[in-house]
């Protein structure tokens, strides 16, 4: 919540992790482009999964359970003899879908609530923000688990839960930005010239706060992917036999001795995805906010 | 006096937060479609069976009455009885809470031990090898989900080297790998903040003044700057401690530790609504209390707030 200490530290945390001197900037750009390339490949793999997967992700080769990685099974097989590589490709679908849907829900709710709060100020503003802050006063994972436990298990419920839980983050950003943009000279001028409230919102305020929303969106995307994996790991998210990285790791936990590859590769895919979104978020935040020194 | 007013205000906000949290949970449970009584009774149950269960759970009373009763009970930490085992929820929670608390404590300890020294060195020696190590660790810490890190640690230290147990629960050695997995992600955030805070502190005017006065570099960096830079770090460390209670749910599942998270999950699997309700509110209250304590500590340590 908004206390002295937390405000100060939040401001610090918004600074990009790496703000290199000019000579190091190219190194950073390389990481940024590498992340984009990885995500493009992942997205393409998700779309073209039926074409590029060597096997059907749910086909069980029971005589070849726990087969180690080889020419036949690139990343080995699991406890049902299913091809891990194909399952990882199909798993990218759940991961990306959760990110896209959850972030969209969070942005739409956050943008609406934040904008209403900023424009109305006073009592409405206070009530809306109090509500948003109280959602933020739960540990996220716990709240997601609770909501899903009542909504029922499954991917759709997880996406809804994550979307609602992260909307306050966007609401706060939108409100803060809108409040400051509102008082800028050009907005005042536009209002003096007779622009309607609606025109000001869509022509001036929203375009100017979009940058910050995109940065937060990228970071939230990463968090959503982790939460989906975590919930699936607990058996509350994606339901078997659908391939999901979290679900694959849940199975892997029971066969660490027989098949360590089951535990390694889905996690690598997961971590790389999260890493890419974080790096993109960091780089963008630095680009749209060049004044920040680190 | 200002400090006193601040503390009173902050305390009032704590009470309001707890009230709101309890309210939200109460209504979330009742707004979401589905009748817990029907779920408990099963598919073959008659209407009378379901009615009997509703009466037993107290959900046949008017909503307003249920709500006031619920608030009264939360105020005295009474979360009712488990729907499945019929034991008081508070008692169940208190039995498991020490495990989770120990886990979170060691987790934050690992996090702080790794993050603060590395963060300070990164800031003082920017663009050195240490700094790169710190950045890499920070990015990895944020990217690697703690439950996967836990699995990998098990693979290395339990399966490969047999240094730690793969399953089971007993003494302190059962806490080490889970705490490390939990602490690593937290270390990433604390490290990042320590670096940013220290960099900012080192660029301030008083550092220049101190240099002009002829104080040694060492004295300036590690006494003056560090002392001020650690203020926001304390705050974030406290908040991270709160988040750990949430993260512990998953880690306890990876390492089969009998903590609060496992209790909570069992509640979810068995659809024990009173247990879930009590568990969430309990953790949220602890979370708010930690934030409160952190704020109080911050205001006591920060002379700016004291004087204002």
Coordinates of N, CA, C and O in Angstrom, one line a residue, chain B residues 2 63 69 140 144 155 187 203 234 241 256 276 283 294:
Chain B
X2 N 4.6 14.3 15.3 CA 4.3 13.9 13.9 C 4.4 12.4 13.8 O 3.6 11.8 13.1
X63 N -27.7 -13.2 4.5 CA -26.3 -12.9 4.2 C -25.7 -11.8 5.2 O -24.6 -11.9 5.7
X69 N -21.5 -11.9 11.6 CA -20.9 -13.0 12.5 C -19.4 -13.3 12.1 O -18.6 -13.4 12.9
X140 N 18.2 -13.9 -13.8 CA 17.9 -15.3 -13.7 C 16.9 -15.5 -12.5 O 16.0 -16.3 -12.6
X144 N 13.6 -17.5 -13.4 CA 13.5 -19.0 -13.0 C 12.4 -19.1 -11.9 O 12.5 -18.6 -10.8
X155 N 17.4 -32.3 -8.1 CA 18.1 -33.2 -9.1 C 19.6 -33.2 -8.8 O 20.3 -34.2 -8.9
X187 N 16.0 -12.8 -3.7 CA 17.4 -12.1 -3.8 C 17.4 -11.3 -5.0 O 18.0 -10.2 -5.0
X203 N 25.4 9.3 -5.9 CA 25.5 10.4 -6.8 C 25.0 11.7 -6.1 O 24.9 12.8 -6.7
X234 N 15.3 -2.2 3.4 CA 14.6 -2.8 4.5 C 13.1 -3.0 4.2 O 12.5 -4.0 4.4
X241 N 9.3 -10.7 2.3 CA 9.0 -11.7 3.3 C 7.5 -12.1 3.3 O 7.2 -13.3 3.4
X256 N 7.5 -31.6 -0.4 CA 6.6 -32.2 0.6 C 6.8 -31.8 2.0 O 7.0 -32.7 2.9
X276 N -10.2 -23.0 3.5 CA -9.7 -22.1 2.5 C -9.9 -20.6 2.9 O -9.0 -19.8 3.0
X283 N -3.4 -15.6 6.1 CA -2.2 -15.2 5.4 C -2.2 -13.7 5.1 O -1.2 -12.9 5.2
X294 N 7.0 -3.1 8.8 CA 8.0 -2.6 7.9 C 7.9 -1.1 7.9 O 8.9 -0.3 8.0

